[in-house]
Coordinates of C-alpha atoms in Angstrom, one line a residue:
Chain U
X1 CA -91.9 88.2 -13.5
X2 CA -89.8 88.8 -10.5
X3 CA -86.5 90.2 -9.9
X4 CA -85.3 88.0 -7.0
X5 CA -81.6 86.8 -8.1
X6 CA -81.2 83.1 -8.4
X7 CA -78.1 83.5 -6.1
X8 CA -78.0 85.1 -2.8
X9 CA -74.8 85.3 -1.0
X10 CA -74.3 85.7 2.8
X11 CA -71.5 87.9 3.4
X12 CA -69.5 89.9 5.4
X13 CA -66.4 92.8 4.0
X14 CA -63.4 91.1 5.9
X15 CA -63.7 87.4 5.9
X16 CA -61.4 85.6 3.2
X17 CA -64.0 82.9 2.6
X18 CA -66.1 85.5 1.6
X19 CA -63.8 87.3 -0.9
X20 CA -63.4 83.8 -2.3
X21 CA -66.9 83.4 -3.1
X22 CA -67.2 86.9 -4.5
X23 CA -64.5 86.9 -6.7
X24 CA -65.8 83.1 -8.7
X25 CA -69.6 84.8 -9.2
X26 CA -67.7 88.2 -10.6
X27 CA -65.1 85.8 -13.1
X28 CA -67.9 83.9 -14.1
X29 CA -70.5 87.0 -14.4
X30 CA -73.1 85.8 -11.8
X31 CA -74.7 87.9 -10.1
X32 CA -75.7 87.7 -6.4
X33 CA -78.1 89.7 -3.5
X34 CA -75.4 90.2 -1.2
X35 CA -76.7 90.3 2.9
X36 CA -74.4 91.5 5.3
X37 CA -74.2 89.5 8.1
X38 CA -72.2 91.6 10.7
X39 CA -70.1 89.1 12.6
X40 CA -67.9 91.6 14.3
X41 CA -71.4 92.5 16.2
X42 CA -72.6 88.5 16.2
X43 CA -75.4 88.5 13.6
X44 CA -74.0 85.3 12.6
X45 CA -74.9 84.0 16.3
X46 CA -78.1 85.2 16.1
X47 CA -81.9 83.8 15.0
X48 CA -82.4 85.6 11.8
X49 CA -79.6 84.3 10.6
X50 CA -79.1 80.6 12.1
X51 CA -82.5 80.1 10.1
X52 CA -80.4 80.4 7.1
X53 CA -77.6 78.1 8.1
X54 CA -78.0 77.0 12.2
X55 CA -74.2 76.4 12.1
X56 CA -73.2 80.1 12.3
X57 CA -71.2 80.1 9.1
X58 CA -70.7 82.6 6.2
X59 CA -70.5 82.7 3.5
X60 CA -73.4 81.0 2.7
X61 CA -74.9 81.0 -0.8
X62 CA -78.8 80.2 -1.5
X63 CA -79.5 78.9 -5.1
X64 CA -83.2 79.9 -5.3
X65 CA -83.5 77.6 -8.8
X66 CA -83.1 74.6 -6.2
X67 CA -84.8 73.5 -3.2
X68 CA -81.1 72.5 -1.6
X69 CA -80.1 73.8 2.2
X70 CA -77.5 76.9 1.8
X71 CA -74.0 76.0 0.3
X72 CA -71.7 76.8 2.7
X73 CA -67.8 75.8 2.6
X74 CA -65.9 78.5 0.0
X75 CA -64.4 75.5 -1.9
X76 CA -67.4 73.6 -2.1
X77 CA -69.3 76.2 -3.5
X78 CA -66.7 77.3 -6.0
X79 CA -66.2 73.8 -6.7
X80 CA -70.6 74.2 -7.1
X81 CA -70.6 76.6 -9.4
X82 CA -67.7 75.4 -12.0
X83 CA -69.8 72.5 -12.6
X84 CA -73.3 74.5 -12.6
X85 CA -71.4 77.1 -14.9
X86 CA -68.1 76.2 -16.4
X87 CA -67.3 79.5 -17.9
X88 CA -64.3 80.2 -17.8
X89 CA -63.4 77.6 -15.2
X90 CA -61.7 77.7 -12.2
X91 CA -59.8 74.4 -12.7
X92 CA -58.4 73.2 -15.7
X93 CA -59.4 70.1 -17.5
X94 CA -57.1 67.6 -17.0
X95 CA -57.0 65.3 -13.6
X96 CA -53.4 66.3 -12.7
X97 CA -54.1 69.8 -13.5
X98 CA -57.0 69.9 -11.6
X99 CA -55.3 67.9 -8.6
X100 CA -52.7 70.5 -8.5
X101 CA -54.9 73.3 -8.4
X102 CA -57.0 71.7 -5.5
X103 CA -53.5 71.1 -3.8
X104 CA -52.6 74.6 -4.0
X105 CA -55.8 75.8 -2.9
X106 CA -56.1 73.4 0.1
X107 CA -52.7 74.6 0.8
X108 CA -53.7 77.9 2.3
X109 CA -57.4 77.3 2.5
X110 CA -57.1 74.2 4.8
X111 CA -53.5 74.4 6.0
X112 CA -53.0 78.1 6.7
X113 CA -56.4 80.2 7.1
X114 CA -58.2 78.0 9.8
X115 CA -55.6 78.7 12.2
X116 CA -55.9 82.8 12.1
X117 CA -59.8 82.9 12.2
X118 CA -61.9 84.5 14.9
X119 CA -62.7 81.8 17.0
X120 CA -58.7 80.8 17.3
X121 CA -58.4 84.2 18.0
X122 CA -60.7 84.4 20.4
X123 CA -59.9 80.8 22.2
X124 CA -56.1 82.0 22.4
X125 CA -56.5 85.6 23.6
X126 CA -59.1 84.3 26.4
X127 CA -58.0 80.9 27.5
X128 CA -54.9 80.6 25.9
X129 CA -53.3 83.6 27.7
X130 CA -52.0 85.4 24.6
X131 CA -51.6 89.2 24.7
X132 CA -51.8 91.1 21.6
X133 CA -48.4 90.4 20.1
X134 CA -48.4 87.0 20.9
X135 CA -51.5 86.9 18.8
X136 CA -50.0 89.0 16.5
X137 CA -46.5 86.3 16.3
X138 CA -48.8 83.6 16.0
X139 CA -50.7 84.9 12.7
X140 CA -47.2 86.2 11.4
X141 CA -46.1 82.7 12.1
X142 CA -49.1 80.6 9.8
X143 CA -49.0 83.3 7.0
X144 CA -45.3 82.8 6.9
X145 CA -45.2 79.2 6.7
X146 CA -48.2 79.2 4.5
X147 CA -47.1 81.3 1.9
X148 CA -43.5 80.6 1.9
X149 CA -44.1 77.2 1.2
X150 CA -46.7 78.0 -1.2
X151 CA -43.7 80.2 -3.0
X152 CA -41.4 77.6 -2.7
X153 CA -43.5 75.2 -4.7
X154 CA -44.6 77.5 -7.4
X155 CA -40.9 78.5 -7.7
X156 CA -39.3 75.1 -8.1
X157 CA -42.6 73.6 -10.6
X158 CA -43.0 74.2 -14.3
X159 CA -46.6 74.2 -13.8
X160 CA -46.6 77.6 -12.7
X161 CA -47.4 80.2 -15.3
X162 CA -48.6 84.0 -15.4
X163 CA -51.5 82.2 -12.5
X164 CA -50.6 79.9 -10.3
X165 CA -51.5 77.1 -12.6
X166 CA -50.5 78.4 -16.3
X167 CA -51.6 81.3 -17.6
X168 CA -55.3 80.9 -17.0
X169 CA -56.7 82.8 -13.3
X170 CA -58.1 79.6 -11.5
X171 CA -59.2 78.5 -8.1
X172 CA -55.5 78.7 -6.7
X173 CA -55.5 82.0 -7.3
X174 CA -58.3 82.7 -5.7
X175 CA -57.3 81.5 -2.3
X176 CA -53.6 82.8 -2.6
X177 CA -55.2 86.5 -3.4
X178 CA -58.0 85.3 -0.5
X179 CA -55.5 85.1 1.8
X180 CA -53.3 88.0 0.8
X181 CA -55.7 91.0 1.5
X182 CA -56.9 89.6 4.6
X183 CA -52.9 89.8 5.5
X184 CA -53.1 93.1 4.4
X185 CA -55.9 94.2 6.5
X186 CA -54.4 92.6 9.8
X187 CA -50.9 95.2 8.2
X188 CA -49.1 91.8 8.4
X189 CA -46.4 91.4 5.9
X190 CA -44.2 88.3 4.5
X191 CA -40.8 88.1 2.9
X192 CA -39.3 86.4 -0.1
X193 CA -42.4 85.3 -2.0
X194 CA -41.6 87.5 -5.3
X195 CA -43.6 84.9 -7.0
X196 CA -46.8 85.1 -5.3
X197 CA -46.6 89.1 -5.5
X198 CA -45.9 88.7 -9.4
X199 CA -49.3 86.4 -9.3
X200 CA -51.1 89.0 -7.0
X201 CA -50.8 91.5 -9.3
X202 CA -51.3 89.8 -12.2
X203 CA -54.8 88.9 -9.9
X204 CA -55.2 92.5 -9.4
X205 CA -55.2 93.7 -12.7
X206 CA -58.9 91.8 -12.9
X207 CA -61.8 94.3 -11.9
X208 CA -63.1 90.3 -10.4
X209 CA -60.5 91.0 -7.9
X210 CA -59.6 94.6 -7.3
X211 CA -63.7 95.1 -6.9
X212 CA -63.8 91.9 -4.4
X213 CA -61.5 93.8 -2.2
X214 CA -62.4 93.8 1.6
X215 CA -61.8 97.5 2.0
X216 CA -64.4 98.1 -1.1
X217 CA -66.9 96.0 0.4
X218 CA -70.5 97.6 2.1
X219 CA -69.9 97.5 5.5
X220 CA -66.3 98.1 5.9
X221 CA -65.1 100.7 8.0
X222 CA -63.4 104.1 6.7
X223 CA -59.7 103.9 6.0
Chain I
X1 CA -42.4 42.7 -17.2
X2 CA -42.2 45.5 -13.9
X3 CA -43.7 44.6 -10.4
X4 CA -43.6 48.2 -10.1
X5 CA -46.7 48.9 -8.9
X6 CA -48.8 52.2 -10.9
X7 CA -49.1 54.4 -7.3
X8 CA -47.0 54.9 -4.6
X9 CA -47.9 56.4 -1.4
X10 CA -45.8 58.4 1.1
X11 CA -47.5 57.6 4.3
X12 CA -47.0 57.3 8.4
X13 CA -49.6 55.0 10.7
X14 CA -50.9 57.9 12.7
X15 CA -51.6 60.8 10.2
X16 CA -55.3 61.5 9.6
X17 CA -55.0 63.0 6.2
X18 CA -53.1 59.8 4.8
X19 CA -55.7 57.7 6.6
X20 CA -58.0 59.4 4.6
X21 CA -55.9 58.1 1.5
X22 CA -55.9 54.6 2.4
X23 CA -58.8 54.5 2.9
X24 CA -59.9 56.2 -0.9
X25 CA -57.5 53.4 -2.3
X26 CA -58.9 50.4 -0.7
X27 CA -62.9 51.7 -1.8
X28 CA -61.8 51.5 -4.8
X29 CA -59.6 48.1 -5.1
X30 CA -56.3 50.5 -5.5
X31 CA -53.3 49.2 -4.6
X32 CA -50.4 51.0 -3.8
X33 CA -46.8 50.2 -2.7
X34 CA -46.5 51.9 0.8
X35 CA -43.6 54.1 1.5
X36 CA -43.1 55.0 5.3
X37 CA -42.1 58.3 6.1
X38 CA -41.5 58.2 10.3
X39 CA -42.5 61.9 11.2
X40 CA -41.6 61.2 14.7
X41 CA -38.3 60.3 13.8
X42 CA -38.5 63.7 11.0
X43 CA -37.5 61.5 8.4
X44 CA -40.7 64.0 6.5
X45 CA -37.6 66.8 7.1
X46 CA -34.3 64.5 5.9
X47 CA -32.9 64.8 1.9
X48 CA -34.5 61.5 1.2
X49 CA -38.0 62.4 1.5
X50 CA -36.8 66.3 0.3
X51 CA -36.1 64.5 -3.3
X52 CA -39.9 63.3 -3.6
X53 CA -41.8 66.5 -1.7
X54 CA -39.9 69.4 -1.4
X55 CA -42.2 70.9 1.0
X56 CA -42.1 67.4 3.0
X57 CA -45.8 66.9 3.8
X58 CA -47.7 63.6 3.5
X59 CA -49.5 61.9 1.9
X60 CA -47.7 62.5 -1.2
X61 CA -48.8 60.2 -4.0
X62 CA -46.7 59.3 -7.1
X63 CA -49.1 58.3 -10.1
X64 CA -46.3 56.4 -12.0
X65 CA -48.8 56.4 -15.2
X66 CA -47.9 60.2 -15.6
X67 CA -44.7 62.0 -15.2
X68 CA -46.2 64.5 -12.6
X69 CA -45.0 65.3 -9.2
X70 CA -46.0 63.8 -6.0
X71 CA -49.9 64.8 -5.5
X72 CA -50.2 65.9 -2.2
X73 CA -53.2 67.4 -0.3
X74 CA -55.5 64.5 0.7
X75 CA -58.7 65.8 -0.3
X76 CA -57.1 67.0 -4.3
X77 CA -55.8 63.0 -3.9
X78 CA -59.2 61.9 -3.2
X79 CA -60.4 63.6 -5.8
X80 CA -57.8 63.0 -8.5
X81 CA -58.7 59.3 -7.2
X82 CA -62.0 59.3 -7.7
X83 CA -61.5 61.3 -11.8
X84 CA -59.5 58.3 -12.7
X85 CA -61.2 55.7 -10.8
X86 CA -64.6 56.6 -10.3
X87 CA -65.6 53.5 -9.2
X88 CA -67.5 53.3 -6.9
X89 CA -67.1 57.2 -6.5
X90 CA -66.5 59.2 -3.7
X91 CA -68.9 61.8 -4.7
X92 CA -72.5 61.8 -5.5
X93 CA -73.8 62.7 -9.4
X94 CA -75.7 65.9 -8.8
X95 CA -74.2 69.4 -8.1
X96 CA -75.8 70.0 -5.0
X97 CA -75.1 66.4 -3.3
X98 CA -71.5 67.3 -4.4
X99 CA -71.2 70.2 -2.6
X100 CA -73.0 69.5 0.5
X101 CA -70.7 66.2 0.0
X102 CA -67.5 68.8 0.0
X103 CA -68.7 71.1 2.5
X104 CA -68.8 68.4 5.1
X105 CA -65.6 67.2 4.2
X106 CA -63.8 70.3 4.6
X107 CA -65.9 71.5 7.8
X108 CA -63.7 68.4 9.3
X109 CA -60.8 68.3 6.6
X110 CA -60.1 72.2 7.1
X111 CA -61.8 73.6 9.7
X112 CA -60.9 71.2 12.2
X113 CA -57.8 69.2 11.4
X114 CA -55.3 71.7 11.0
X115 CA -55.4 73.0 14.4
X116 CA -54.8 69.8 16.2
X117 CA -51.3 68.8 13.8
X118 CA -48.2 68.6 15.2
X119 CA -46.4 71.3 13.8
X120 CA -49.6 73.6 15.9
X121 CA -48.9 71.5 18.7
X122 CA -45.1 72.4 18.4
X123 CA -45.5 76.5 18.7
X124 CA -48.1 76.4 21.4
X125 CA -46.0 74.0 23.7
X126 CA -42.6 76.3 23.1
X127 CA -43.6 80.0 21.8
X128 CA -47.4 79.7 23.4
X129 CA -46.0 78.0 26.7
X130 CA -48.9 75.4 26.4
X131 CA -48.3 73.1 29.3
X132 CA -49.8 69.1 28.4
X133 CA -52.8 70.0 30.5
X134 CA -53.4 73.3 28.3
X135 CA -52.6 71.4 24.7
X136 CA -55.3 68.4 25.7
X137 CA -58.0 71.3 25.9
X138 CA -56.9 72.7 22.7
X139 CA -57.1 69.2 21.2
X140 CA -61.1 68.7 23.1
X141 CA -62.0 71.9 22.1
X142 CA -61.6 71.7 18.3
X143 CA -62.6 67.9 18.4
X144 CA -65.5 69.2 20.4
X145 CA -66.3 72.1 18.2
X146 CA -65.6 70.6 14.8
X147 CA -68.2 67.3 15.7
X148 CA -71.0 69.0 17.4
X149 CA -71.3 71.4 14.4
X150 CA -71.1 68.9 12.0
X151 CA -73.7 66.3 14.4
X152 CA -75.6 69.0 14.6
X153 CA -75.9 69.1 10.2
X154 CA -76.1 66.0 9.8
X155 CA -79.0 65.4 12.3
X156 CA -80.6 67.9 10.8
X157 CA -80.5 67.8 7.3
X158 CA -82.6 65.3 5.5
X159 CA -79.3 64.4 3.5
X160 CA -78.3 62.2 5.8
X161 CA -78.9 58.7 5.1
X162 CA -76.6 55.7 6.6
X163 CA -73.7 57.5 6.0
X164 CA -73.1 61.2 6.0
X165 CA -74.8 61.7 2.5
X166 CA -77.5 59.1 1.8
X167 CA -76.8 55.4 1.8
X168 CA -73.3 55.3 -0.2
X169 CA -70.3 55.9 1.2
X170 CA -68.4 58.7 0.2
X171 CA -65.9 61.4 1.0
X172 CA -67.6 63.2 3.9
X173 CA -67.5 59.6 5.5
X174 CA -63.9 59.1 5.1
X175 CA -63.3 62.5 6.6
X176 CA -65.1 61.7 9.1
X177 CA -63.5 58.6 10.3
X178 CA -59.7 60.0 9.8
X179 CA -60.7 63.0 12.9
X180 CA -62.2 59.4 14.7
X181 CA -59.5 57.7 14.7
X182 CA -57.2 60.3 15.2
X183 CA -59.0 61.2 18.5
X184 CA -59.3 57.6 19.6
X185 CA -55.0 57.3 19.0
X186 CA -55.1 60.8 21.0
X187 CA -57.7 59.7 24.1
X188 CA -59.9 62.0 23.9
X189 CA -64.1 61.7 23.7
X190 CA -66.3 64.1 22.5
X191 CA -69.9 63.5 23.6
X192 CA -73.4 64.8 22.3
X193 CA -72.7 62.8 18.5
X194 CA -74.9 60.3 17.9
X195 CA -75.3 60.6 14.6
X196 CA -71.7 60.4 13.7
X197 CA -71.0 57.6 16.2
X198 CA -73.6 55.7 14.4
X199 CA -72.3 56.5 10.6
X200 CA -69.0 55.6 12.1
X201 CA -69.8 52.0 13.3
X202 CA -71.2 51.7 9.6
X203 CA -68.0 52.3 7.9
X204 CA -65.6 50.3 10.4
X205 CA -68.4 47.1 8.8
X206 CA -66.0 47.6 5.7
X207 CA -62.5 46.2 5.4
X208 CA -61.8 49.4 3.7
X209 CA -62.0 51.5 7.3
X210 CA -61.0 48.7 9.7
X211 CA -58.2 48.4 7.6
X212 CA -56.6 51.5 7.8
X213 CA -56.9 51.9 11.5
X214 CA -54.0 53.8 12.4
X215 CA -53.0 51.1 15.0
X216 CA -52.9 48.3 12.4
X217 CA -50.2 50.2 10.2
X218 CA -46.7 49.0 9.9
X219 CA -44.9 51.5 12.5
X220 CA -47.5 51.8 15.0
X221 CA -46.6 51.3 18.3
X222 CA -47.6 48.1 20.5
X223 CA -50.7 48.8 22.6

């Protein structure tokens, strides 16, 4: 008998693709080996860990009950394990539901997060010329435009519930709440989006979330 | 008796993630009425277009079977596409094919697409003072980055067959081909991508592909 988890999760306390990740395994009960991968001091860059994915990319998560490369891509893998364990599920089960849900999610996880990442941030303050508030305007910009137009579609459809999608926590939910604390830890803030802080704390109230959060995570610095 | 045909798609020549769309459609013998929407002229931003997507993004598809709002989001349309159509499907049967199928879409779809859009290229040629010289290396650096990552997978991942996930094609390829002819319509050549310039000249065999080159849409520009 051995105690290796099925799942191992590559990880790291800030990064909202992470939190992503670790709040699907908590909702559906999985448990994971988390490794810290420090990319604030390039362990991502380095050999140990391109021999686990050579693209540099985290999170990463290893099914050890299949011989398959490391799942990498927070919406593929959350889109992985809904099907490997539908309990509860993150999208709901009808094909216009589920497109909606996938909307909203691609919403901020396509449209919005890429552009306030490390490597923009590190292209724009070298090359680009920004200083520190420009870099500042420019992720105060995206997080604006994401999430206000994210509020303005929940607001104005009847598919929105006590979630994002009903009254069921789902996979929108998980990248509006993704996005949110990593806001919070760059002390960005946004205005008029009453509904998407009524869904944040409904998210919160969930020990799947409030325990994902970056500041709770192994690795993080003190307050 | 209606002509009215069952889907109707919100769509402009140029745009890679309604390329992306046509694309889905015509794999799968799909037709739909095409609506233009002429972004250059902002018509995505005027009442008209307001009434259908209040957040004025495209693709937006109408499924006149149902009495849901515009889908929008191309990969959730692909998907939605592919749940009421799935033939011949976008996505492979197992788990793990699906989400190494989905993580190479959205390496391109997500991680590299939305920095290269023209609401990007907006702020960083007024608030970022991006001169054309400086918004061209933007543009190379993210077509550069996003391809030679995901060469570098493909090449090394014995997942790869004639297109980017064994010999059918599927989502990842149309992904793929939307940043391709994107950066063809933009000038620009990434080098070091075999692989992918190989899958590529496999899909444009298919009327599907060649069809929905950008420069053979209604609104495209002479050469």
């Amino acid at each position: 008998m051995t105690a290796k988890p099925r799942f191992e999760l590559f990880a790291y306390w800030r990064t909202s693709a992470t939190y992503r990740v670790r709040v699907a395994l908590a909702l559906k009960g999985i448990t994971a080996a988390e490794r810290i991968i420090n990319i604030d001091a390039g362990e991502h860059r380095q050999d140990a860990f391109l021999a686990i994915n050579p693209l540099g990319a985290i999170p990463a998560l290893i099914d050890h009950e299949t011989d398959a490369l490391p799942l990498t891509q927070s919406l593929a893998i959350l889109e992985y394990l809904d099907e490997i364990h539908p309990e509860p599920p993150l999208l709901p089960p009808d094909p216009i539901g589920r497109a909606r849900v996938r909307s909203l999610s691609l919403m901020l996880a396509a449209d919005t997060h890429p552009l306030i990442v490390p490597r923009v941030k590190k292209y724009l303050t070298t090359t680009g010329g920004f200083d520190d508030p420009q870099w500042r305007d420019w992720q105060t910009r995206w997080f604006t435009t994401g999430l206000q137009a994210f509020e303005k579609r929940l607001s104005s459809d009847p598919g929105t519930g006590i979630y994002c999608h009903g009254d069921a926590i789902g996979m929108a939910d998980i990248c509006l709440a993704s996005l949110i604390v990593v806001m919070r830890v760059f002390g960005i803030a946004v205005d008029g989006i009453p509904t998407i802080e009524r869904i944040m704390r409904a998210c919160e109230a969930h020990t799947a979330f409030s325990n994902a959060e970056p500041r709770r995570q192994v690795g993080a610095p003190p307050d």
